[in-house]
Amino acid sequence: MDIRNIQYQLRQRRLDEIFDFAFLVMRRHAGRFIRVYLIAIAVCLPINIAYLFWHQYARESKDFFSYWHLGIILLLFIERSIMTVPLVLLNGNLLFDHKPAFRELLNEVPRILPRFIWQQAVIRPIYIFLLFWTFIAPWRSLVIHFFKSEVFLLERLQKGAHVRQRLSALTSGQSERTVGFLLIDFILMFIFILAASFGWQFLLEIFNIHKLYWWLDAGSLFKGSLLYAPVTHVFLFIYFVYHSVAKFLYYIDTRSLREGWDVELALVRGVRETEEAA
């Protein structure tokens, strides 16, 4: 990795600037992100629809929260974790203006996926969902180990001690900023899903087909059924892509600040300009 090839301007950005920059990156490389999105939808959506169909005809409770809700949330969390692999690899390549063929990108995934699934799609949900009552476990997973996917996939650290040391070096002293990132991320996701679902439902009502097929209905948040609408999952996966880009940019912002990438690049440019002038 040669930081002289970095294509993004390195400077400390506010959290709102990071999310804004993520939108610009997605727009610039829309075709590549759309391919990853379509593959994720093609693989995951049939599984989710099967779960939702089972729920539609077999549920016993219509409470706002039930084990059905926890099940679909856990399923989406695991799917997002797996979807992270090609997205992080793609973001890492685009940072250095390397635009690999899509087949080349996918060829890297099987080699990394098994251990990554164990760490991020099995162990991590245990910390967050099963040990939530300890508070320390979810805090450790969501805040202290916030960059674990990037460290694992991009820096290729796999040994537990090395990963913990690296994560500690990256996240030390910025817990409040990470919590702020998570809060903004959740608010944006909520607004996006709500707006997209309401817009979709409005279109269905215009054409008067919202009662014909349950899987087209966007559901109602206030009835606790928004997550039970397959179309909501289509919107969620769009946001998963955006979340991955924003999180990667936050990771790069943190590394640049901690390791002085911006200073090193400024020195390199100064030396290059001096040599050219001479």
Tab-separated table of C-alpha atoms in Angstrom:
chain	number	residue	atom	x	y	z
A	1	MET	CA	0.000	0.000	0.000
A	2	ASP	CA	1.451	3.331	-1.117
A	3	ILE	CA	-0.367	6.310	0.379
A	4	ARG	CA	0.921	8.465	-2.490
A	5	ASN	CA	-1.732	6.768	-4.639
A	6	ILE	CA	-4.638	7.714	-2.372
A	7	GLN	CA	-7.340	9.382	-4.438
A	8	TYR	CA	-9.263	11.094	-1.627
A	9	GLN	CA	-8.198	14.319	0.010
A	10	LEU	CA	-6.844	13.478	3.442
A	11	ARG	CA	-8.020	15.864	6.141
A	12	GLN	CA	-9.957	15.473	9.332
A	13	ARG	CA	-13.641	15.681	8.489
A	14	ARG	CA	-16.610	16.283	10.697
A	15	LEU	CA	-19.054	13.397	10.957
A	16	ASP	CA	-21.610	15.144	8.767
A	17	GLU	CA	-18.899	15.699	6.127
A	18	ILE	CA	-18.047	11.983	6.204
A	19	PHE	CA	-21.661	11.010	5.498
A	20	ASP	CA	-21.879	13.630	2.751
A	21	PHE	CA	-18.614	12.400	1.205
A	22	ALA	CA	-19.952	8.818	1.295
A	23	PHE	CA	-22.854	9.892	-0.909
A	24	LEU	CA	-20.422	11.441	-3.410
A	25	VAL	CA	-18.284	8.274	-3.501
A	26	MET	CA	-21.367	6.134	-4.126
A	27	ARG	CA	-22.517	8.412	-6.906
A	28	ARG	CA	-19.108	8.364	-8.582
A	29	HIS	CA	-18.799	4.563	-8.484
A	30	ALA	CA	-22.505	3.730	-8.640
A	31	GLY	CA	-22.122	0.889	-11.144
A	32	ARG	CA	-19.732	-1.101	-8.948
A	33	PHE	CA	-21.803	-0.671	-5.811
A	34	ILE	CA	-24.991	-1.591	-7.666
A	35	ARG	CA	-23.447	-4.920	-8.730
A	36	VAL	CA	-22.639	-5.843	-5.127
A	37	TYR	CA	-26.128	-4.742	-4.088
A	38	LEU	CA	-27.853	-6.833	-6.758
A	39	ILE	CA	-25.895	-9.958	-5.822
A	40	ALA	CA	-26.739	-9.442	-2.134
A	41	ILE	CA	-30.424	-8.976	-2.971
A	42	ALA	CA	-30.456	-12.038	-5.240
A	43	VAL	CA	-28.974	-14.224	-2.475
A	44	CYS	CA	-30.594	-12.798	0.663
A	45	LEU	CA	-34.045	-11.600	-0.392
A	46	PRO	CA	-35.457	-15.115	-1.151
A	47	ILE	CA	-34.323	-16.224	2.328
A	48	ASN	CA	-35.950	-13.209	3.938
A	49	ILE	CA	-39.178	-13.630	1.962
A	50	ALA	CA	-39.366	-17.281	3.026
A	51	TYR	CA	-38.981	-16.227	6.673
A	52	LEU	CA	-41.584	-13.500	6.274
A	53	PHE	CA	-43.991	-15.873	4.467
A	54	TRP	CA	-43.635	-18.336	7.323
A	55	HIS	CA	-44.310	-15.542	9.784
A	56	GLN	CA	-47.325	-14.340	7.789
A	57	TYR	CA	-49.103	-17.677	8.201
A	58	ALA	CA	-47.611	-19.136	11.370
A	59	ARG	CA	-47.194	-16.294	13.861
A	60	GLU	CA	-49.079	-16.523	17.113
A	61	SER	CA	-48.442	-13.033	18.464
A	62	LYS	CA	-49.132	-9.665	16.924
A	63	ASP	CA	-47.361	-7.692	19.633
A	64	PHE	CA	-45.109	-4.810	18.619
A	65	PHE	CA	-42.084	-6.814	19.739
A	66	SER	CA	-41.774	-10.574	19.720
A	67	TYR	CA	-39.255	-13.274	18.922
A	68	TRP	CA	-40.250	-12.854	15.281
A	69	HIS	CA	-38.917	-9.305	15.378
A	70	LEU	CA	-35.692	-10.422	17.027
A	71	GLY	CA	-35.311	-13.177	14.445
A	72	ILE	CA	-35.629	-10.877	11.438
A	73	ILE	CA	-33.340	-8.272	13.037
A	74	LEU	CA	-30.725	-10.960	13.683
A	75	LEU	CA	-31.081	-12.284	10.117
A	76	LEU	CA	-30.590	-8.801	8.649
A	77	PHE	CA	-27.616	-8.192	10.936
A	78	ILE	CA	-25.906	-11.387	9.753
A	79	GLU	CA	-26.651	-10.596	6.111
A	80	ARG	CA	-25.248	-7.104	6.475
A	81	SER	CA	-22.087	-8.531	8.067
A	82	ILE	CA	-21.537	-10.899	5.137
A	83	MET	CA	-22.338	-8.152	2.632
A	84	THR	CA	-19.592	-6.082	4.274
A	85	VAL	CA	-16.844	-8.305	2.828
A	86	PRO	CA	-17.062	-7.361	-0.877
A	87	LEU	CA	-17.981	-3.771	-0.006
A	88	VAL	CA	-14.929	-3.201	2.204
A	89	LEU	CA	-12.653	-4.817	-0.370
A	90	LEU	CA	-14.178	-2.644	-3.096
A	91	ASN	CA	-13.783	0.520	-1.028
A	92	GLY	CA	-10.171	-0.360	-0.302
A	93	ASN	CA	-9.419	-0.740	-4.013
A	94	LEU	CA	-11.205	2.467	-4.980
A	95	LEU	CA	-9.221	4.418	-2.384
A	96	PHE	CA	-6.056	3.748	-4.389
A	97	ASP	CA	-7.798	4.135	-7.747
A	98	HIS	CA	-7.488	0.416	-8.397
A	99	LYS	CA	-10.616	-0.699	-10.204
A	100	PRO	CA	-10.495	-4.488	-10.266
A	101	ALA	CA	-12.672	-6.583	-12.496
A	102	PHE	CA	-15.743	-7.693	-10.598
A	103	ARG	CA	-14.715	-11.330	-10.935
A	104	GLU	CA	-11.343	-10.500	-9.381
A	105	LEU	CA	-13.080	-8.869	-6.434
A	106	LEU	CA	-15.374	-11.850	-5.886
A	107	ASN	CA	-12.448	-14.273	-6.069
A	108	GLU	CA	-11.025	-12.733	-2.896
A	109	VAL	CA	-14.202	-13.309	-0.918
A	110	PRO	CA	-14.194	-17.139	-0.441
A	111	ARG	CA	-10.677	-17.075	1.015
A	112	ILE	CA	-11.624	-14.550	3.682
A	113	LEU	CA	-15.279	-15.351	4.287
A	114	PRO	CA	-15.200	-18.394	6.659
A	115	ARG	CA	-13.176	-16.760	9.442
A	116	PHE	CA	-14.919	-13.440	8.909
A	117	ILE	CA	-18.356	-15.061	9.269
A	118	TRP	CA	-17.272	-16.684	12.516
A	119	GLN	CA	-15.987	-13.416	13.959
A	120	GLN	CA	-18.569	-10.942	12.655
A	121	ALA	CA	-21.700	-12.967	11.896
A	122	VAL	CA	-21.561	-15.438	14.815
A	123	ILE	CA	-19.491	-14.083	17.704
A	124	ARG	CA	-20.486	-10.423	17.266
A	125	PRO	CA	-24.281	-11.029	17.403
A	126	ILE	CA	-23.747	-13.001	20.620
A	127	TYR	CA	-22.083	-9.965	22.199
A	128	ILE	CA	-24.777	-7.593	20.965
A	129	PHE	CA	-28.020	-9.578	21.219
A	130	LEU	CA	-27.445	-12.282	23.831
A	131	LEU	CA	-25.157	-10.350	26.179
A	132	PHE	CA	-26.876	-6.982	25.789
A	133	TRP	CA	-27.781	-7.002	29.496
A	134	THR	CA	-24.082	-6.699	30.470
A	135	PHE	CA	-23.772	-3.372	28.593
A	136	ILE	CA	-19.996	-3.961	28.427
A	137	ALA	CA	-20.278	-6.659	25.738
A	138	PRO	CA	-22.293	-4.602	23.219
A	139	TRP	CA	-20.187	-1.510	23.988
A	140	ARG	CA	-17.046	-3.494	23.269
A	141	SER	CA	-18.451	-4.882	20.035
A	142	LEU	CA	-20.098	-1.713	18.697
A	143	VAL	CA	-17.637	0.958	19.853
A	144	ILE	CA	-14.265	-0.468	20.894
A	145	HIS	CA	-14.221	-2.974	17.996
A	146	PHE	CA	-15.961	-0.651	15.566
A	147	PHE	CA	-13.276	-1.035	12.866
A	148	LYS	CA	-12.860	-4.791	13.240
A	149	SER	CA	-14.148	-5.535	9.716
A	150	GLU	CA	-11.712	-3.063	8.137
A	151	VAL	CA	-8.768	-4.282	10.229
A	152	PHE	CA	-9.562	-7.898	9.404
A	153	LEU	CA	-10.212	-7.416	5.679
A	154	LEU	CA	-7.819	-4.621	4.718
A	155	GLU	CA	-4.948	-4.929	7.180
A	156	ARG	CA	-5.272	-8.730	7.145
A	157	LEU	CA	-4.723	-9.093	10.890
A	158	GLN	CA	-6.222	-12.346	12.154
A	159	LYS	CA	-4.561	-13.232	15.461
A	160	GLY	CA	-6.663	-12.128	18.402
A	161	ALA	CA	-3.910	-10.290	20.280
A	162	HIS	CA	-2.796	-8.364	17.186
A	163	VAL	CA	-6.374	-7.435	16.293
A	164	ARG	CA	-7.112	-6.196	19.826
A	165	GLN	CA	-3.949	-4.103	19.921
A	166	ARG	CA	-4.696	-2.581	16.549
A	167	LEU	CA	-8.317	-1.803	17.436
A	168	SER	CA	-7.222	-0.238	20.699
A	169	ALA	CA	-4.758	1.988	18.838
A	170	LEU	CA	-7.447	3.081	16.355
A	171	THR	CA	-10.336	3.703	18.741
A	172	SER	CA	-8.556	4.940	21.847
A	173	GLY	CA	-9.847	8.344	22.900
A	174	GLN	CA	-12.606	8.636	20.307
A	175	SER	CA	-15.455	6.647	21.810
A	176	GLU	CA	-17.678	9.736	21.842
A	177	ARG	CA	-17.034	10.331	18.138
A	178	THR	CA	-17.842	6.713	17.312
A	179	VAL	CA	-21.069	6.883	19.321
A	180	GLY	CA	-21.895	10.062	17.403
A	181	PHE	CA	-21.272	8.233	14.122
A	182	LEU	CA	-23.581	5.391	15.182
A	183	LEU	CA	-26.278	7.829	16.266
A	184	ILE	CA	-26.196	9.757	12.970
A	185	ASP	CA	-26.103	6.465	11.071
A	186	PHE	CA	-29.203	5.175	12.860
A	187	ILE	CA	-31.125	8.434	12.341
A	188	LEU	CA	-30.281	8.523	8.627
A	189	MET	CA	-31.267	4.875	8.215
A	190	PHE	CA	-34.566	5.461	10.018
A	191	ILE	CA	-35.386	8.520	7.890
A	192	PHE	CA	-34.392	6.776	4.644
A	193	ILE	CA	-36.409	3.617	5.329
A	194	LEU	CA	-39.413	5.575	6.523
A	195	ALA	CA	-39.381	7.941	3.530
A	196	ALA	CA	-38.805	5.133	1.014
A	197	SER	CA	-41.558	2.965	2.545
A	198	PHE	CA	-44.083	5.791	2.644
A	199	GLY	CA	-43.236	6.734	-0.934
A	200	TRP	CA	-43.636	3.131	-2.066
A	201	GLN	CA	-46.925	2.754	-0.201
A	202	PHE	CA	-48.215	5.964	-1.767
A	203	LEU	CA	-47.465	4.586	-5.253
A	204	LEU	CA	-49.270	1.328	-4.442
A	205	GLU	CA	-52.348	3.194	-3.270
A	206	ILE	CA	-52.380	5.328	-6.407
A	207	PHE	CA	-52.587	2.184	-8.535
A	208	ASN	CA	-54.862	0.494	-5.976
A	209	ILE	CA	-52.822	-2.696	-5.683
A	210	HIS	CA	-51.660	-2.397	-2.067
A	211	LYS	CA	-54.181	-5.008	-0.851
A	212	LEU	CA	-53.649	-7.601	-3.577
A	213	TYR	CA	-50.232	-8.975	-2.559
A	214	TRP	CA	-48.951	-8.931	1.009
A	215	TRP	CA	-45.318	-8.950	-0.169
A	216	LEU	CA	-45.814	-5.618	-1.973
A	217	ASP	CA	-47.203	-3.847	1.076
A	218	ALA	CA	-44.624	-1.616	2.784
A	219	GLY	CA	-46.258	-2.219	6.155
A	220	SER	CA	-46.691	0.258	8.967
A	221	LEU	CA	-44.061	1.256	11.485
A	222	PHE	CA	-46.642	2.020	14.140
A	223	LYS	CA	-48.157	-1.436	13.826
A	224	GLY	CA	-44.744	-3.023	14.205
A	225	SER	CA	-44.880	-4.548	10.746
A	226	LEU	CA	-42.391	-2.459	8.756
A	227	LEU	CA	-39.663	-5.107	8.990
A	228	TYR	CA	-42.133	-7.738	7.796
A	229	ALA	CA	-42.458	-6.101	4.372
A	230	PRO	CA	-40.030	-7.578	1.782
A	231	VAL	CA	-39.817	-4.222	0.008
A	232	THR	CA	-38.424	-2.706	3.224
A	233	HIS	CA	-35.549	-5.158	2.983
A	234	VAL	CA	-34.834	-3.943	-0.550
A	235	PHE	CA	-34.487	-0.424	0.850
A	236	LEU	CA	-32.432	-1.646	3.815
A	237	PHE	CA	-29.851	-3.258	1.562
A	238	ILE	CA	-29.458	0.043	-0.268
A	239	TYR	CA	-28.672	1.675	3.038
A	240	PHE	CA	-26.280	-1.137	3.969
A	241	VAL	CA	-24.163	-0.150	0.971
A	242	TYR	CA	-24.189	3.493	2.029
A	243	HIS	CA	-23.354	2.555	5.624
A	244	SER	CA	-20.356	0.518	4.471
A	245	VAL	CA	-18.967	3.432	2.443
A	246	ALA	CA	-19.456	5.928	5.291
A	247	LYS	CA	-17.856	3.565	7.820
A	248	PHE	CA	-14.885	2.989	5.510
A	249	LEU	CA	-14.362	6.748	5.111
A	250	TYR	CA	-14.531	7.132	8.891
A	251	TYR	CA	-11.865	4.416	9.172
A	252	ILE	CA	-9.626	6.220	6.652
A	253	ASP	CA	-10.192	9.520	8.455
A	254	THR	CA	-9.147	7.880	11.728
A	255	ARG	CA	-6.039	6.228	10.246
A	256	SER	CA	-4.976	9.448	8.553
A	257	LEU	CA	-5.257	11.309	11.854
A	258	ARG	CA	-3.521	8.641	13.958
A	259	GLU	CA	-0.736	7.804	11.483
A	260	GLY	CA	-0.154	11.239	9.982
A	261	TRP	CA	-0.981	10.306	6.408
A	262	ASP	CA	-1.897	13.892	5.520
A	263	VAL	CA	1.444	15.185	6.855
A	264	GLU	CA	3.402	12.502	5.001
A	265	LEU	CA	1.600	13.257	1.755
A	266	ALA	CA	2.248	16.986	2.186
A	267	LEU	CA	5.967	16.273	2.655
A	268	VAL	CA	6.039	14.004	-0.406
A	269	ARG	CA	4.355	16.669	-2.514
A	270	GLY	CA	6.775	19.297	-1.198
A	271	VAL	CA	9.799	17.205	-2.119
A	272	ARG	CA	8.314	16.456	-5.572
A	273	GLU	CA	7.613	20.143	-6.241
A	274	THR	CA	11.134	21.090	-5.102
A	275	GLU	CA	12.690	18.534	-7.416
A	276	GLU	CA	10.568	19.713	-10.333
A	277	ALA	CA	11.492	23.344	-9.676
A	278	ALA	CA	15.195	22.420	-9.518
